[in-house]
Coordinates of C-alpha atoms and ligand atoms in Angstrom, one line a residue:
X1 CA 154.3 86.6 132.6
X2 CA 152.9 89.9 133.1
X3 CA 150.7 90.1 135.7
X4 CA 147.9 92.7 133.4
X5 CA 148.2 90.0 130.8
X6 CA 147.4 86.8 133.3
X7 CA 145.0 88.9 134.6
X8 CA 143.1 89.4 131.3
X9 CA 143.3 85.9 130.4
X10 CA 142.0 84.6 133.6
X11 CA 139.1 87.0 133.1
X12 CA 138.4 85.4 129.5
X13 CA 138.7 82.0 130.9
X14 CA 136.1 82.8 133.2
X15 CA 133.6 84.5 131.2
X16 CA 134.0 82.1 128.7
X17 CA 134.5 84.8 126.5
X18 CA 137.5 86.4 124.3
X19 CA 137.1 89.9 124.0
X20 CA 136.5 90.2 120.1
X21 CA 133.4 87.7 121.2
X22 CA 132.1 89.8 124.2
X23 CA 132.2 93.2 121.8
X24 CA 130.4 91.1 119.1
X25 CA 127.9 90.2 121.6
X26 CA 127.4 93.6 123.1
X27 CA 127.8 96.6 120.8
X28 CA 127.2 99.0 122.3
X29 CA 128.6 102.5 121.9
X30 CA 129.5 104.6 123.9
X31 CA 130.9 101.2 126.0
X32 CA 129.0 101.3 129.2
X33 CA 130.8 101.7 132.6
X34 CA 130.6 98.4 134.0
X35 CA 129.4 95.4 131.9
X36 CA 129.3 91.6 132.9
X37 CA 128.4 89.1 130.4
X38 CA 126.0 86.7 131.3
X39 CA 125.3 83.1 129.5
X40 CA 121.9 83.2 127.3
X41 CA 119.2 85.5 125.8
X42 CA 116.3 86.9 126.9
X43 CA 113.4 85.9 124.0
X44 CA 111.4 89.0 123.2
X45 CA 108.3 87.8 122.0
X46 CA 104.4 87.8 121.6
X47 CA 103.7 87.2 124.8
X48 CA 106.3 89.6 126.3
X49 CA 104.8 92.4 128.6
X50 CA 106.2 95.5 129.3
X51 CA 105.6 96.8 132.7
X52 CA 105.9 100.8 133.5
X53 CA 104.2 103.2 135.7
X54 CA 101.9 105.3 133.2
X55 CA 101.5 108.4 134.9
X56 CA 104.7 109.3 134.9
X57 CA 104.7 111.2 131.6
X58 CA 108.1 111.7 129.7
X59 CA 108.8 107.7 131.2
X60 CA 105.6 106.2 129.2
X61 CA 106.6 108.3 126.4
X62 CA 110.1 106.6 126.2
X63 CA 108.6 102.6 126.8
X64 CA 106.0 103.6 123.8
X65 CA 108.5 104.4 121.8
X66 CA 111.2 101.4 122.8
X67 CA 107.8 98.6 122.2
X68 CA 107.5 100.3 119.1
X69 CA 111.2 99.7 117.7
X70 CA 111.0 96.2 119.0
X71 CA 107.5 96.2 116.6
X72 CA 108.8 97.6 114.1
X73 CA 111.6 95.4 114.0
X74 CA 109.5 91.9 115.0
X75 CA 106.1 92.4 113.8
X76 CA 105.1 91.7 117.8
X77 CA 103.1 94.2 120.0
X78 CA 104.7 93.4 123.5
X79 CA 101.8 94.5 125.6
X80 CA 101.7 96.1 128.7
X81 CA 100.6 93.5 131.7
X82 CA 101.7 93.0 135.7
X83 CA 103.2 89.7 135.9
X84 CA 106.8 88.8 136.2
X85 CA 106.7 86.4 133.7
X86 CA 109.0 87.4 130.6
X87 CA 108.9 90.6 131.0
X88 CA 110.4 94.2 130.4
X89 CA 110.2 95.7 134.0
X90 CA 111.0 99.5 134.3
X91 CA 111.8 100.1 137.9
X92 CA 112.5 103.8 139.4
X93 CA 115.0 104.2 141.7
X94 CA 116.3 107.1 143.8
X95 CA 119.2 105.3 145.1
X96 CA 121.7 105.2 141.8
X97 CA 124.2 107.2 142.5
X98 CA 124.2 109.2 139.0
X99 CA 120.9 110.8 138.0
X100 CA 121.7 110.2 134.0
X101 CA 122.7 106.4 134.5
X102 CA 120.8 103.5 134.5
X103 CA 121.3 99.5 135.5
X104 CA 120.0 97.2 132.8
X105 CA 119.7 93.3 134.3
X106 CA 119.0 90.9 131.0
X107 CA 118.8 87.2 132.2
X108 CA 116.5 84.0 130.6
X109 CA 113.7 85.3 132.8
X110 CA 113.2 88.8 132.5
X111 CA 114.7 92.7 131.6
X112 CA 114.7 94.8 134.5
X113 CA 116.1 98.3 133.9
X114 CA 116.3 100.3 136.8
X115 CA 117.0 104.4 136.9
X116 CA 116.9 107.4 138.9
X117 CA 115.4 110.0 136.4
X118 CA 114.0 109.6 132.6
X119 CA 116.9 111.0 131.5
X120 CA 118.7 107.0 132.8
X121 CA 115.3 105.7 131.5
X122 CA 115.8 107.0 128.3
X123 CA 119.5 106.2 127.8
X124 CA 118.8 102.3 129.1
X125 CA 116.3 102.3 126.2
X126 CA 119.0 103.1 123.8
X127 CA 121.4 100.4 125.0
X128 CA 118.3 97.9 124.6
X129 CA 118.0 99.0 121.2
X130 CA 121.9 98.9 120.6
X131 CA 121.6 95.1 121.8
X132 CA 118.6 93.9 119.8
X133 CA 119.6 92.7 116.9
X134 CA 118.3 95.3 113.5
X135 CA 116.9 93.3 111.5
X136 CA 115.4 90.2 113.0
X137 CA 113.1 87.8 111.2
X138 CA 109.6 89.0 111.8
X139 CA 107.5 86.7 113.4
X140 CA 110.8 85.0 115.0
X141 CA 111.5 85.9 119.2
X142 CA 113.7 88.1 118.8
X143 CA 117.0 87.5 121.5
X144 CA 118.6 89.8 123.6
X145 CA 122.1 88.7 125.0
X146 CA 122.0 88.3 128.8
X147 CA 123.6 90.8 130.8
X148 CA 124.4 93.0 134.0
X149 CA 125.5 96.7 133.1
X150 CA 125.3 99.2 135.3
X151 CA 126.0 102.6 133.5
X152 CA 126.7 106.5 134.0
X153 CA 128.2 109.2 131.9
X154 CA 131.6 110.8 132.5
X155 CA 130.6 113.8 130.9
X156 CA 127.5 116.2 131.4
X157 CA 127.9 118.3 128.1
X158 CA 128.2 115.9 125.4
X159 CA 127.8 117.7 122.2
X160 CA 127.7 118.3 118.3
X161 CA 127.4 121.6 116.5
X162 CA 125.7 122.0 113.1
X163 CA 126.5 125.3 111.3
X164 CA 123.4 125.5 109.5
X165 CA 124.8 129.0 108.2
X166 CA 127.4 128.3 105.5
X167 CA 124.8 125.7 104.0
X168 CA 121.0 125.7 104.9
X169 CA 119.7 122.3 106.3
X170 CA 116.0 121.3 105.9
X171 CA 114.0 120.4 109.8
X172 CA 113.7 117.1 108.4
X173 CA 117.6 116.4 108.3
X174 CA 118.2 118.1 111.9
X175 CA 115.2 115.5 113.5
X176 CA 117.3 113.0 111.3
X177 CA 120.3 114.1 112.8
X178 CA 118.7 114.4 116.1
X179 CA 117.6 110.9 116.5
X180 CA 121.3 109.6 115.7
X181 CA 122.8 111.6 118.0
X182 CA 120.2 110.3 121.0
X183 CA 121.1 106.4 120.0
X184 CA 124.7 107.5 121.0
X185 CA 123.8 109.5 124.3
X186 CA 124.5 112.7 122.9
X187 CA 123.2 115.1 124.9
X188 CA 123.3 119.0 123.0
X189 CA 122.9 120.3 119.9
X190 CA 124.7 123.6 119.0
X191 CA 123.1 125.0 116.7
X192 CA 125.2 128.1 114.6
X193 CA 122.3 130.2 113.4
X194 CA 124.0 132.8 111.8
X195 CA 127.5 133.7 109.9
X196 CA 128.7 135.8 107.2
X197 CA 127.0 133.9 104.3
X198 CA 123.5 133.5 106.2
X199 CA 121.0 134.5 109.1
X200 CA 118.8 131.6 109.7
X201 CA 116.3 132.3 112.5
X202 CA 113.1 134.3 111.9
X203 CA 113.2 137.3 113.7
X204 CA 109.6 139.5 114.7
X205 CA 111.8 142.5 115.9
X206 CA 114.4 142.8 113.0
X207 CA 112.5 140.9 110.1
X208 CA 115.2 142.0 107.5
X209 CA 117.4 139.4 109.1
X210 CA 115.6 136.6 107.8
X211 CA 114.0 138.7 104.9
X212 CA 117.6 140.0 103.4
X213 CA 120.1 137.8 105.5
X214 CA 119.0 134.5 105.2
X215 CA 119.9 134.7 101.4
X216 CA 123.3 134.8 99.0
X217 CA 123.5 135.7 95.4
X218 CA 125.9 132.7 94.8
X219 CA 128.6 130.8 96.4
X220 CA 132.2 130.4 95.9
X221 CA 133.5 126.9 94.2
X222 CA 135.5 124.6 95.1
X223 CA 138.2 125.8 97.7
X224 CA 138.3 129.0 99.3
X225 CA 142.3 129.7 97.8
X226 CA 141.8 128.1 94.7
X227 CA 142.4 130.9 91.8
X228 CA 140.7 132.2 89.9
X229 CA 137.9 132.5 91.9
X230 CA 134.6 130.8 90.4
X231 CA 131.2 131.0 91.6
X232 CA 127.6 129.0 90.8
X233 CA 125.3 131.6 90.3
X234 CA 122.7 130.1 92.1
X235 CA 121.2 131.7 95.2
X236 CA 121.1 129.4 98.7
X237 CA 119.4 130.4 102.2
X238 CA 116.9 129.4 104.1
X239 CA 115.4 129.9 107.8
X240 CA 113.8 128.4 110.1
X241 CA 110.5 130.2 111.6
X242 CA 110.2 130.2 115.3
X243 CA 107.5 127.6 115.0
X244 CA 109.8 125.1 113.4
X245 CA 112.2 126.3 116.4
X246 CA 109.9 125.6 118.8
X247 CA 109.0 122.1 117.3
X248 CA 112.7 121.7 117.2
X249 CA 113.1 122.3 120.8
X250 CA 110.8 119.7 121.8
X251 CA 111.6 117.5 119.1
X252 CA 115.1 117.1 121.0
X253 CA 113.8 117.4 124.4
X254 CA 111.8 113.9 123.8
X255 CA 115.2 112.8 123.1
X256 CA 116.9 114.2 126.3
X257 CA 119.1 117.0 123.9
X258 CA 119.7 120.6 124.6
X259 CA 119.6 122.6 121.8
X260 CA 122.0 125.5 122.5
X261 CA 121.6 128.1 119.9
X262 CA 124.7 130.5 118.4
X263 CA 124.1 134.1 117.9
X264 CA 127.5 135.0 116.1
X265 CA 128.9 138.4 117.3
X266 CA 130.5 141.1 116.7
X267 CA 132.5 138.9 114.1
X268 CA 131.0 136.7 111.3
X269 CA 128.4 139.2 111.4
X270 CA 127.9 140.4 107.4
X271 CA 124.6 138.8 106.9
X272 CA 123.6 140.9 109.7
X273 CA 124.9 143.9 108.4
X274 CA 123.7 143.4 104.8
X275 CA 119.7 143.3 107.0
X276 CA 120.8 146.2 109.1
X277 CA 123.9 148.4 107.9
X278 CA 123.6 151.0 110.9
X279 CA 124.9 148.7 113.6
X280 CA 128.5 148.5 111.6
X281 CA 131.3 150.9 112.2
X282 CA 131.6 152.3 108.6
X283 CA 128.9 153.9 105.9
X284 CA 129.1 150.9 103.2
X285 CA 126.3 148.4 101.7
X286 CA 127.2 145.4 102.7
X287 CA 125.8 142.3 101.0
X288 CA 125.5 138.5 102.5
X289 CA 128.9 137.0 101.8
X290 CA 129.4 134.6 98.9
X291 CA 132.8 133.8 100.3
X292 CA 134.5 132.0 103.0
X293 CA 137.1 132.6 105.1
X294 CA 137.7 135.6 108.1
X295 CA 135.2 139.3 107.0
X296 CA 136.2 142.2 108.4
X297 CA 133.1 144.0 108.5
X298 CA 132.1 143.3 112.2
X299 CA 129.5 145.0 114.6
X300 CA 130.4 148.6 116.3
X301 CA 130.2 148.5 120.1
X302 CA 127.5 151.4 119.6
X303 CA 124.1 151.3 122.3
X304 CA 122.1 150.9 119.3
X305 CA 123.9 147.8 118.4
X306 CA 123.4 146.7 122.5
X307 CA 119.4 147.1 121.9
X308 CA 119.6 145.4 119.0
X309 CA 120.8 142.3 120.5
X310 CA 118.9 142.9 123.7
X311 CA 115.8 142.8 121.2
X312 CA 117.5 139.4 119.6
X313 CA 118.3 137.4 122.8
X314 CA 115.1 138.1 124.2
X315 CA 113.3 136.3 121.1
X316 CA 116.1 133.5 121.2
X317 CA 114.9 133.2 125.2
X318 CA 111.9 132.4 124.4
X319 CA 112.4 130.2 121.4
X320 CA 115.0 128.1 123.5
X321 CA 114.4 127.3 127.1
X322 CA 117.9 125.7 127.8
X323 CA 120.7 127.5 130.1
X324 CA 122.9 128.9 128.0
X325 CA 122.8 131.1 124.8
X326 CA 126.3 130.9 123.0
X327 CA 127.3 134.2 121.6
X328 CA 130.2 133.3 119.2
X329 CA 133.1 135.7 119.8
X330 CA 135.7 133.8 117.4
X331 CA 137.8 135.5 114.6
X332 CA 137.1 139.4 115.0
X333 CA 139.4 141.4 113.0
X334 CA 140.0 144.5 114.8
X335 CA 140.8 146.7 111.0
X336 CA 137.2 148.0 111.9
X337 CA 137.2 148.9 115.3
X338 CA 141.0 150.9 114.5
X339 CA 139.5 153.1 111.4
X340 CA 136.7 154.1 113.7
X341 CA 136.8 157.5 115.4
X342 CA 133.7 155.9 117.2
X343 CA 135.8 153.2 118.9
X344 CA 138.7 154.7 119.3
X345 CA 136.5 157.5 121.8
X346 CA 135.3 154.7 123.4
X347 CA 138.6 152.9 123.9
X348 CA 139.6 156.0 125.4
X349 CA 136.0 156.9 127.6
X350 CA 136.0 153.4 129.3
X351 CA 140.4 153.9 129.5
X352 CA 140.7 150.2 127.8
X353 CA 144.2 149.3 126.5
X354 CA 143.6 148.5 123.3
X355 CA 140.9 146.8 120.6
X356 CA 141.0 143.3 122.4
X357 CA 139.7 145.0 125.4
X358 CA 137.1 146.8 123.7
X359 CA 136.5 142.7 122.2
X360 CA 135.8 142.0 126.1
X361 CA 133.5 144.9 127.0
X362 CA 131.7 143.8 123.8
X363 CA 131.2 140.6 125.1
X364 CA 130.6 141.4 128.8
X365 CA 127.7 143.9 127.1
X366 CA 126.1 140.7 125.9
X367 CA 126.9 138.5 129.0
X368 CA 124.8 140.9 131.0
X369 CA 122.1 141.6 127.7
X370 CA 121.8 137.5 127.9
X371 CA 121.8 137.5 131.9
X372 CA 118.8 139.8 132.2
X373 CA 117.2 137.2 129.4
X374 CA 117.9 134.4 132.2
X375 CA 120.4 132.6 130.1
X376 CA 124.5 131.9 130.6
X377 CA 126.8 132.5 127.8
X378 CA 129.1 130.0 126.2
X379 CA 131.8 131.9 123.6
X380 CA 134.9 130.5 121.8
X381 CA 138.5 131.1 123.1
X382 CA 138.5 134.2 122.1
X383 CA 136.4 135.9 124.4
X384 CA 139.5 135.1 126.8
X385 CA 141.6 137.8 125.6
X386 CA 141.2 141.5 127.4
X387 CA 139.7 139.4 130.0
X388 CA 136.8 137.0 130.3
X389 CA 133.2 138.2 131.2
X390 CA 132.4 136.8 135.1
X391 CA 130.2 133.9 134.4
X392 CA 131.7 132.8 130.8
X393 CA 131.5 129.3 129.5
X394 CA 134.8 128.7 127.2
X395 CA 134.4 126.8 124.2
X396 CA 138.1 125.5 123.4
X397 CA 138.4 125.5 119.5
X398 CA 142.1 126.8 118.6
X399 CA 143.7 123.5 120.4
X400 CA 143.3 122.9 124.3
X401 CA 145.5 126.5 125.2
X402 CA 142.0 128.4 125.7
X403 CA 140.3 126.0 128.2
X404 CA 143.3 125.2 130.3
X405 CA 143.6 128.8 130.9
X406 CA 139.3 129.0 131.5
X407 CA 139.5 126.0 133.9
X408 CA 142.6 127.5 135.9
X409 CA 140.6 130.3 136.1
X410 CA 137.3 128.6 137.4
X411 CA 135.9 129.4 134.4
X412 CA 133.1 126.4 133.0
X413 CA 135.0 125.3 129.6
X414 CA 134.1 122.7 126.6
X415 CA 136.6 121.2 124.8
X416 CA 136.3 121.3 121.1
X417 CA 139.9 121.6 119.9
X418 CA 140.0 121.8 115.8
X419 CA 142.6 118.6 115.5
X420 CA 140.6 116.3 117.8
X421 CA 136.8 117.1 117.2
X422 CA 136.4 118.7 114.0
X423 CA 134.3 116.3 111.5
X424 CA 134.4 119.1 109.0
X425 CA 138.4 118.2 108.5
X426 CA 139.2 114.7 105.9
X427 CA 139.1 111.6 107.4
X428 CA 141.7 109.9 105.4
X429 CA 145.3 110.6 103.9
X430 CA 143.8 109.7 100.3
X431 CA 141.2 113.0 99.6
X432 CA 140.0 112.0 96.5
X433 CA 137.7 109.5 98.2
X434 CA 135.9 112.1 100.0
X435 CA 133.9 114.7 99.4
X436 CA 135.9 118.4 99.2
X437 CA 136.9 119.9 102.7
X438 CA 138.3 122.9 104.4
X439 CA 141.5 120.7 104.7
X440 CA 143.6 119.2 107.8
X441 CA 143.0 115.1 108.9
X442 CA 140.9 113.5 111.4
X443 CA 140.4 110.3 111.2
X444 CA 138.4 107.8 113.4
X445 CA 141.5 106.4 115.5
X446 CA 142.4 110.0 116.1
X447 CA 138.5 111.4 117.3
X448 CA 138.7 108.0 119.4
X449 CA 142.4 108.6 121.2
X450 CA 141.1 112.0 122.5
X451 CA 141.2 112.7 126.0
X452 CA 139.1 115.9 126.7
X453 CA 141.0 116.4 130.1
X454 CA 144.4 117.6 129.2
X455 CA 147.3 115.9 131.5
X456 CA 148.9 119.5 133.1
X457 CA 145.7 120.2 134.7
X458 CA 145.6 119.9 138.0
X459 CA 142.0 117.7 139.5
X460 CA 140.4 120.9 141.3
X461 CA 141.0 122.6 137.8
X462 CA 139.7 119.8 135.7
X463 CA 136.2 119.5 137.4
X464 CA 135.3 122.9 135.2
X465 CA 135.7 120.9 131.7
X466 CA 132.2 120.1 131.3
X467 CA 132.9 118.0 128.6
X468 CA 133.3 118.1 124.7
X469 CA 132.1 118.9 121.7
X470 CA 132.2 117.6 117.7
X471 CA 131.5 120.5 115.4
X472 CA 130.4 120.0 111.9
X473 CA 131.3 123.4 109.6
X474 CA 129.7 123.5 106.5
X475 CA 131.4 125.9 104.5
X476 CA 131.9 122.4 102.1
X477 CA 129.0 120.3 103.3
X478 CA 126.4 121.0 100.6
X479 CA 123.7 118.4 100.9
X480 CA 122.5 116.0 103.5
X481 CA 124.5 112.6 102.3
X482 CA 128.0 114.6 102.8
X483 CA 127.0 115.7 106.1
X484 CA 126.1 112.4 107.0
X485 CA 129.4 111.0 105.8
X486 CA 131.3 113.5 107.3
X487 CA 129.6 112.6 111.2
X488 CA 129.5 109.3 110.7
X489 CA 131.2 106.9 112.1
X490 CA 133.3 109.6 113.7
X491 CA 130.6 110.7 116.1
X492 CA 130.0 106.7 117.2
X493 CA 133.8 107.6 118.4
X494 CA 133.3 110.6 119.4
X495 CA 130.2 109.8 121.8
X496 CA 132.8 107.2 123.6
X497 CA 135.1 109.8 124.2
X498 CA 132.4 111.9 126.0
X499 CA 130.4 109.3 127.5
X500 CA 133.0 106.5 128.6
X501 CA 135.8 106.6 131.2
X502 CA 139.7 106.9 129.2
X503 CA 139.8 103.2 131.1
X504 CA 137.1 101.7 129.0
X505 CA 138.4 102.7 126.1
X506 CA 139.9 100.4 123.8
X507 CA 140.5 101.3 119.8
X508 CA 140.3 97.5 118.8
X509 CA 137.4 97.0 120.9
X510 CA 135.3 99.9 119.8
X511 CA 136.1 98.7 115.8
X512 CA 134.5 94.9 116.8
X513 CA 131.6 96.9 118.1
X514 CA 131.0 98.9 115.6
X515 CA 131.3 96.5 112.8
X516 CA 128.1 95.5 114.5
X517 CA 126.7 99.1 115.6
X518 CA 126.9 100.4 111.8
X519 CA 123.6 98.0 111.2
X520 CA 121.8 100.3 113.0
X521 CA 122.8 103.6 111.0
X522 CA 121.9 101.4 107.7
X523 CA 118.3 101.1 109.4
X524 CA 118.0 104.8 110.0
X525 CA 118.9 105.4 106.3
X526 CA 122.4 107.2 107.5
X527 CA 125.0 107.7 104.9
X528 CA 128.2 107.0 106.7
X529 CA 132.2 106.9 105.7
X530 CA 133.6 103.3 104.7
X531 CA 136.9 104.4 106.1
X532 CA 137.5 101.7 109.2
X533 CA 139.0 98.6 109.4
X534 CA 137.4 95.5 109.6
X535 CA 137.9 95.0 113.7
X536 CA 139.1 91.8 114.8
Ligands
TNX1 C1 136.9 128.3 112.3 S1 135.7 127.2 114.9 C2 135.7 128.8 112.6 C3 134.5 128.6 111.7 C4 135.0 127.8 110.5 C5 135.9 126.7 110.8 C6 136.3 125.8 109.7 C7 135.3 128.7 114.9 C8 134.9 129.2 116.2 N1 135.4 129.4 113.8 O1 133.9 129.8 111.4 O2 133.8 127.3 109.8 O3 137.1 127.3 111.4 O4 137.0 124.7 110.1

């Protein structure tokens, strides 16, 4: 017999446990990196106690809020006491190896979760809540399966994107969306503030942004190519003030996520342009696009244009304390940029080759604009071509091409290649089921299988993938339910792929788990896609 296979069957026999039983038991996504099943439950009950440290202020922030799940879901008020009876002990400890994991030790007696920083505290707390059954009888202890895991992340940038441009989303849905994406350790949201069809951040400086930008007349239906065109008539926009911003910002911070914002430039700028014609190359009145698809009205490299967005990234600073501020880059046609007598002096004053370079001094303009604001820049592949700004982050959309060539260069990349991580494509081969899309086929086996470290690079190279990225466009995501159905449950795979080693990962595993896991999206209301089999 093959030696993998007696392996695997001696391991059952010893656990006591096939495998369809052990992800039953523990479903928990992303799979954790080391997880030993253990024989009974831990009783959470009236008499429980929960036993923190206090003072330390983001840590009694996250037990509050675990004790009040396990209230919500029991009717009991686990209190806070000393003894080492049962007990829910949270434990510091400086001497894990990974600052973001976490060791979680369910036995008869007691829960101790031990962790080196809140970010581990809080992540423990969401495999706890991933264990605990979701809808217990009140009144009745509720059991959580005995366990060892000990737990880390393979990835540090574990994220989603929203394009709240194409279609205006209410706070309400992003905290919605927030708190989903922090049961399944996601750790950033990219937000896409601003496109063709829409500007959505209040702006002091330039308050015809969200005065003029943040609105359309109408919007194209149904497919971009069908013909003729047709359009509703009915105006859609929306912004966010920098208050809600703000609130957003901590809002995801309680939940250990990033928000990174998008400032879209010098391409998928019209919304700008209808607030603030001068900074365009050509005399025209531009209006906020009803269309999708690639605009060619773009920004002109002009110093005006530079203060402008000096002026911009300066309020987005302030607004959004992370590291990095990403400033677009992707699909700039260069029909602009070639009419212009403006550009083409340029080209010719800095002595660059041609319009791509003039695409890289562009962006190197805003690299050091967004450097003087304190912040790193993230751009899509294209800000690789005329040559990448020094301290670039790549975002790999058009396939995995762009961030091979970033990481060979020592360049910080995320992979978000349009085939693998794109949850605005269908999810099955039968469309009629689903709501209308931009087109192309991901579906959940597929997000699963991907493997954000492409083979041909070599492991000094590799290091600089940071990680990955789902991106939600929603040029046909009109309403909260579709954008729910469209994430899930294709960011419950997703979050493995980011979170778990390619060696944990197991298709027929992950389905058993998240027959079990999808409870917990019913509970928070989520709409999610019936498209997965049944698991095992
Ligand atoms: C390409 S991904 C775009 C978006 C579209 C998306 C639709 C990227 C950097 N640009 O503007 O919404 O395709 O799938």
């Amino acid at each position: 017999m093959h030696g993998t296979i007696l392996l695997t069957i001696v391991l059952l026999l010893s656990t006591g446990l096939s495998f369809a039983q052990e992800a039953g038991r523990y479903p928990v996504i992303p799979r954790p990196a080391v997880l030993t099943p253990m024989d009974g439950n831990f009783a959470v009950t009236a008499g429980t106690q929960v036993i923190w440290d206090r003072r330390q202020e983001p840590l009694h922030n996250i037990v509050t809020a675990l004790v009040a799940d396990i209230s919500r879901r029991t009717g009991f008020s686990p209190g806070g006491g000393k003894s080492a009876g049962n007990s829910i002990r949270f434990v510091r400890d400086a001497g894990l190896p990974n600052t973001a994991g976490y060791r979680l030790d369910i036995s008869a007696a007691a829960v101790v979760v031990r962790f080196a920083t809140d970010t581990g505290a809080y992540y423990a707390a969401q495999t706890l809540r991933q264990l605990m059954p979701p809808h217990p009888q009140k009144g009745k202890p509720l059991l959580l399966p005995a366990v060892k895991i000990e737990d880390y992340p393979r990835f540090v940038y574990r994220g989603v994107l929203l394009d709240v441009a194409r279609h205006y989303f209410p706070v309400s849905f992003i905290k919605k969306y927030l708190d989903a994406m922090a049961f399944y350790k996601i750790n950033t949201l990219h937000l896409h503030l601003n496109d063709d069809q829409g500007w959505r951040m209040e702006s002091r400086s330039y308050p015809r942004l969200h005065q003029i930008g943040a609105w359309r007349k109408e919007t194209v239906v149904g497919h971009r190519t069908d013909r003729p065109e047709r359009f509703n008539g009915t105006p859609h926009g929306g912004y966010y003030t920098q208050a809600e911003l703000k609130e957003l910002v901590k809002y995801a911070g309680e939940r250990f996520i990033a928000i990174v914002p998008e400032i879209d430039v010098p391409g998928h700028s019209q919304a700008i342009l209808a607030a603030y014609p001068q900074f365009g190359c050509i005399d025209s009145t531009y209006t906020v696009s009803t269309r999708w698809g690639v605009h060619k009205d773009i920004l002109c490299p002009k110093e005006e244009t530079f203060a402008f967005l000096r002026s911009i990234m300066a309020e987005v600073s302030d607004i959004f304390p992370g590291k990095y501020i990403h400033i677009g880059g992707d699909e700039v046609p260069k029909d602009r940029w070639k009419q212009s007598a403006f550009c083409q002096e340029l080209i010719r004053k800095l002595s660059l080759k041609d319009e791509h370079e003039l695409q890289s001094y562009f962006i190197r303009r805003v690299e050091d604009i967004a450097h003087a604001a304190g912040k790193q820049i993230i751009g899509w592949d294209e800000i690789l071509e005329g040559g990448l700004a020094p301290n670039a982050t790549v975002m790999s959309w058009r396939g995995e091409k762009g961030g091979i060539a970033a990481a060979r260069q020592h360049h910080y990349t995320i992979m978000t290649p349009v085939q693998h991580t794109y949850i605005n494509l269908y999810q099955t081969s039968d469309r009629k089921s689903e709501p209308l899309s931009n087109g192309g086929f991901l579906p959940l086996n597929k997000i699963y299988a991907y493997n954000p470290v492409p083979q041909e690079l070599a492991p000094a190279d590799a290091q600089y993938i940071l990680g990955t990225q789902a991106c939600l466009w929603t040029e046909y995501v009109t309403n909260e339910a579709d954008a729910e159905f469209m994430t899930f449950p294709r960011l419950c795979a997703f979050a493995e792929t980011a979170w778990s080693e390619t060696a944990r990962k197991n298709y027929p595993d992950f389905l058993v788990r998240l027959k079990e896991n999808v409870q917990h999206l019913k509970d928070m209301g989520m709409r999610f896609a019936p498209f997965f089999p049944e698991g095992e």
